XYZ file of N, CA and C in Angstrom:
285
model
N 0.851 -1.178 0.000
C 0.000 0.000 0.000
C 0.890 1.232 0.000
N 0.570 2.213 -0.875
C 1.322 3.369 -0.766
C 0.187 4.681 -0.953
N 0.765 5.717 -0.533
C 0.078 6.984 -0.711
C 0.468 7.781 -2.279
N -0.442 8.165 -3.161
C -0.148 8.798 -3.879
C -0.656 10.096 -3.548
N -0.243 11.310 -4.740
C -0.334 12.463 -4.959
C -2.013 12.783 -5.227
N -2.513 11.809 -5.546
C -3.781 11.683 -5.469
C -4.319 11.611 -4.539
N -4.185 10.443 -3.403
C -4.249 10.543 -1.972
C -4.372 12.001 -1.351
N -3.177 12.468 -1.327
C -2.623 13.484 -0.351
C -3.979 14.660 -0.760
N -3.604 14.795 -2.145
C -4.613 15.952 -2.555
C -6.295 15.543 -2.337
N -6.458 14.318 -2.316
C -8.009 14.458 -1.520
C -8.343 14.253 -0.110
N -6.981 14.111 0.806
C -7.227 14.237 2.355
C -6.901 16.419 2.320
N -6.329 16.422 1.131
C -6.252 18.256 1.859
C -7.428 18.508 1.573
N -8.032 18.469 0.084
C -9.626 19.124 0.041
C -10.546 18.676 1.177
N -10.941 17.327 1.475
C -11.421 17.081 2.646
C -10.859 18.262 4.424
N -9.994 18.466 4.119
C -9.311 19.895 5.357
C -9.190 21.017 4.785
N -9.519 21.279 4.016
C -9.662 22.236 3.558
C -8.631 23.369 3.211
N -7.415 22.389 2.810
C -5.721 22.732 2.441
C -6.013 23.127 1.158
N -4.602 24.593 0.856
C -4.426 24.255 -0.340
C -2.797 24.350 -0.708
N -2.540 23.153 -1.068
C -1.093 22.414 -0.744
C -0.493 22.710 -2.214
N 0.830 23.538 -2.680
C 1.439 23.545 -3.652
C 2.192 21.992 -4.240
N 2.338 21.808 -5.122
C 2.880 20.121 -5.905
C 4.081 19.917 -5.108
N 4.665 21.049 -4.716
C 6.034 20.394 -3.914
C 5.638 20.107 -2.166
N 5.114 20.614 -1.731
C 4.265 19.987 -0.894
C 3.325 18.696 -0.671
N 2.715 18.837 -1.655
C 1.746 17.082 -1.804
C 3.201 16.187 -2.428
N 3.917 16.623 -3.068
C 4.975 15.066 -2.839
C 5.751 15.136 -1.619
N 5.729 16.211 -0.602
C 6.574 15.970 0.324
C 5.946 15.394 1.365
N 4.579 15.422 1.503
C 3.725 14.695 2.066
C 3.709 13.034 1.891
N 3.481 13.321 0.686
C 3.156 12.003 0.207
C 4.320 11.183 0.569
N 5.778 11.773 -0.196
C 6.842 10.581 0.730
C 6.857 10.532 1.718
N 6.294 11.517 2.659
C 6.647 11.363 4.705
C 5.946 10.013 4.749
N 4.397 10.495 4.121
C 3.470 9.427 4.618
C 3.705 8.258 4.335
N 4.425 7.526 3.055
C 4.993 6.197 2.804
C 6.311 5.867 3.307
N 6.797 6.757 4.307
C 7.920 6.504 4.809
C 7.028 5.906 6.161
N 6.108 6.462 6.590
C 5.643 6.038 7.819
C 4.458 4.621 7.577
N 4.409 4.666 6.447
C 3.741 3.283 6.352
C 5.080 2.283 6.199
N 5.726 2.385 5.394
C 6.682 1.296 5.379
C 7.433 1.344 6.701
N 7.550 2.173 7.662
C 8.244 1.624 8.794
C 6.877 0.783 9.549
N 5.264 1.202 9.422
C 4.657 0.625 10.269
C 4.964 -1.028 9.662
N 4.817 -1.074 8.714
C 4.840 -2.197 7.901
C 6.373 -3.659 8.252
N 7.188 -2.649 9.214
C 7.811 -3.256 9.584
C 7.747 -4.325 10.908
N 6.371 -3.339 11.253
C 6.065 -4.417 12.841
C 5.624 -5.942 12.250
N 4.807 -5.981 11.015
C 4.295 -7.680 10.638
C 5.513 -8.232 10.431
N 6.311 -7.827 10.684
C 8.054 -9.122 10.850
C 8.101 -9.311 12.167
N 7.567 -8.638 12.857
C 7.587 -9.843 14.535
C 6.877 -10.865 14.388
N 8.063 -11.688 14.967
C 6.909 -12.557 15.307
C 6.673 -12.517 17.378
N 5.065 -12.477 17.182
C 4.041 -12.360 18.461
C 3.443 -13.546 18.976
N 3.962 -14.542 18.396
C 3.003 -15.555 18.612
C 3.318 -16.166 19.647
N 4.583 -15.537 20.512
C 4.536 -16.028 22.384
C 4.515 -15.282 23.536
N 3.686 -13.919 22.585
C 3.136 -12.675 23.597
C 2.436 -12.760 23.641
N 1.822 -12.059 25.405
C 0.603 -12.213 26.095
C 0.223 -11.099 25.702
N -1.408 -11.114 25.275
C -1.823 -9.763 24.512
C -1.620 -9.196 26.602
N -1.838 -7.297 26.022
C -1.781 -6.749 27.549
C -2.769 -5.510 26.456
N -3.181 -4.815 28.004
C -3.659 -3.740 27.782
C -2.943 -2.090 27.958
N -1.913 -2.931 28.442
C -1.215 -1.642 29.183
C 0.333 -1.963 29.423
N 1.435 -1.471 29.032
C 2.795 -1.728 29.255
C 3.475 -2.407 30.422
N 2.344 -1.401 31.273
C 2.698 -1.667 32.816
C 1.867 -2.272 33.348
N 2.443 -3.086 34.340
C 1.586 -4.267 35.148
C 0.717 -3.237 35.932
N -0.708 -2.861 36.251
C -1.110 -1.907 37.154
C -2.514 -2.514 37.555
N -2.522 -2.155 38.867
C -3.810 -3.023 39.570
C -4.633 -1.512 40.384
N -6.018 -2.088 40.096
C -7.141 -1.028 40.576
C -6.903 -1.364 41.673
N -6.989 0.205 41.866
C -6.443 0.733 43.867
C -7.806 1.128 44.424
N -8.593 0.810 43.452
C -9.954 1.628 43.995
C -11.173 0.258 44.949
N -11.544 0.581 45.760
C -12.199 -0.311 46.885
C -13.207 -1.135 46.203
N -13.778 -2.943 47.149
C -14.467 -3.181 46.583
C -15.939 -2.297 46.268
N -16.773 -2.994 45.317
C -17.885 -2.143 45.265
C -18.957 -3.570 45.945
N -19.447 -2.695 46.810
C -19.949 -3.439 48.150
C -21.285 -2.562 48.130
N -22.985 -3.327 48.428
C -23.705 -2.608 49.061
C -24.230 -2.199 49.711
N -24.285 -1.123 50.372
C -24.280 -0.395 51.603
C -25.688 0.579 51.512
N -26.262 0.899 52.613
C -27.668 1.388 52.820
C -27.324 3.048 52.476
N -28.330 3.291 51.586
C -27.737 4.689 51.362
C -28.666 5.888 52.578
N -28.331 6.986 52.417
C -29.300 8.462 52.964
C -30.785 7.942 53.001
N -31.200 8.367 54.339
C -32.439 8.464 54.171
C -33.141 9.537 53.182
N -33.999 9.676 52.554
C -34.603 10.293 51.961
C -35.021 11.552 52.265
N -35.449 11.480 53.652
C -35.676 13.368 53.912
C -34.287 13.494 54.412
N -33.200 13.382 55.192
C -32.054 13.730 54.689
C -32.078 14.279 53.425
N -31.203 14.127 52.872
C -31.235 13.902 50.991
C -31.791 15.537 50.438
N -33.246 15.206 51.060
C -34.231 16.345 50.603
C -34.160 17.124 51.097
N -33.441 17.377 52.521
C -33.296 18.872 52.788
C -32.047 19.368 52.538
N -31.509 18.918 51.863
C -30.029 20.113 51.363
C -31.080 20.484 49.751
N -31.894 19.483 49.084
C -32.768 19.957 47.865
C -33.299 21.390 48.152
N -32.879 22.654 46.949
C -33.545 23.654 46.742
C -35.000 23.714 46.820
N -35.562 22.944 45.638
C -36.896 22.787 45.583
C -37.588 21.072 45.146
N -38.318 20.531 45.801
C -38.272 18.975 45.814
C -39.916 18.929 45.518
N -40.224 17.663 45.282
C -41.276 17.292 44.484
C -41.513 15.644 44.735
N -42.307 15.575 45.345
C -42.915 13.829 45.350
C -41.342 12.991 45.803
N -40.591 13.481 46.821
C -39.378 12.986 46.885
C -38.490 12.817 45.727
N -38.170 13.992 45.206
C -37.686 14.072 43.767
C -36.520 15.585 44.003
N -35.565 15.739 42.896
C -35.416 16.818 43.084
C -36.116 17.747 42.192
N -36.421 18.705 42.306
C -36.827 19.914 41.370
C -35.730 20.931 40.683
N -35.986 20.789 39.532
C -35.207 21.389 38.756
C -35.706 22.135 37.677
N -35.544 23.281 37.082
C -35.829 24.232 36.180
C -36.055 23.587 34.906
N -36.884 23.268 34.129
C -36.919 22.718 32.303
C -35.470 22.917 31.827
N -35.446 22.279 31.032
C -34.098 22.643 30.097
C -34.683 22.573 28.672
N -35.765 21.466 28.162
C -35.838 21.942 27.056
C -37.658 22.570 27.088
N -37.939 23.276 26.255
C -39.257 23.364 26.382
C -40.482 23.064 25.173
C-alpha cells in the first residue's frame, strides 16, 4: 500500500488545504515513509506474547464495590432547593 499524490490531494480538500505540488509530494513521501516503517512491525513474530492492555503491570487501587444502605430520603431532601414527590426539582431545560 502506498500513498499517492492523489491521496494526499483528496485528504487536503477534505481539510480544507491548499497544498502547492512540492508539498503534496513531500507529504506524500513522509506518509509512505511512515507506512513502510509501520509495515515493519508484521516481521515480529508475536506468537509467544501475552496480549496486555497496558505496558505496565497496574492493579485497581480503587475499593471493593460493596452494598451499603444509602441516605435516608428526607435527609437527601433537605439540602434539595426545591423537591417534588421525593424528587429533586429542577428548572426545564428543554421546552
Amino acid at each position: 500500500m502506498s500513498i499517492t499524490i492523489k491521496d494526499v490531494d483528496h485528504v487536503a480538500n477534505l481539510a480544507r488545504l491548499t497544498l502547492t505540488d512540492e508539498e503534496k509530494t513531500t507529504f506524500a513521501d513522509q506518509l509512505n515513509a511512515i507506512l513502510k516503517y509501520a509495515e515493519k512491525l508484521n516481521e515480529l513474530d508475536t506468537d509467544n506474547v501475552e496480549a496486555t492492555s497496558h505496558v505496565l503491570p497496574i492493579t485497581n487501587v480503587l475499593r471493593e464495590d460493596e452494598t451499603r444502605p444509602s441516605w435516608p430520603i428526607e435527609d437527601v431532601m433537605r439540602n434539595a432547593p426545591d423537591e417534588e414527590d421525593g424528587q429533586f426539582r429542577v428548572p426545564a431545560v428543554l421546552e
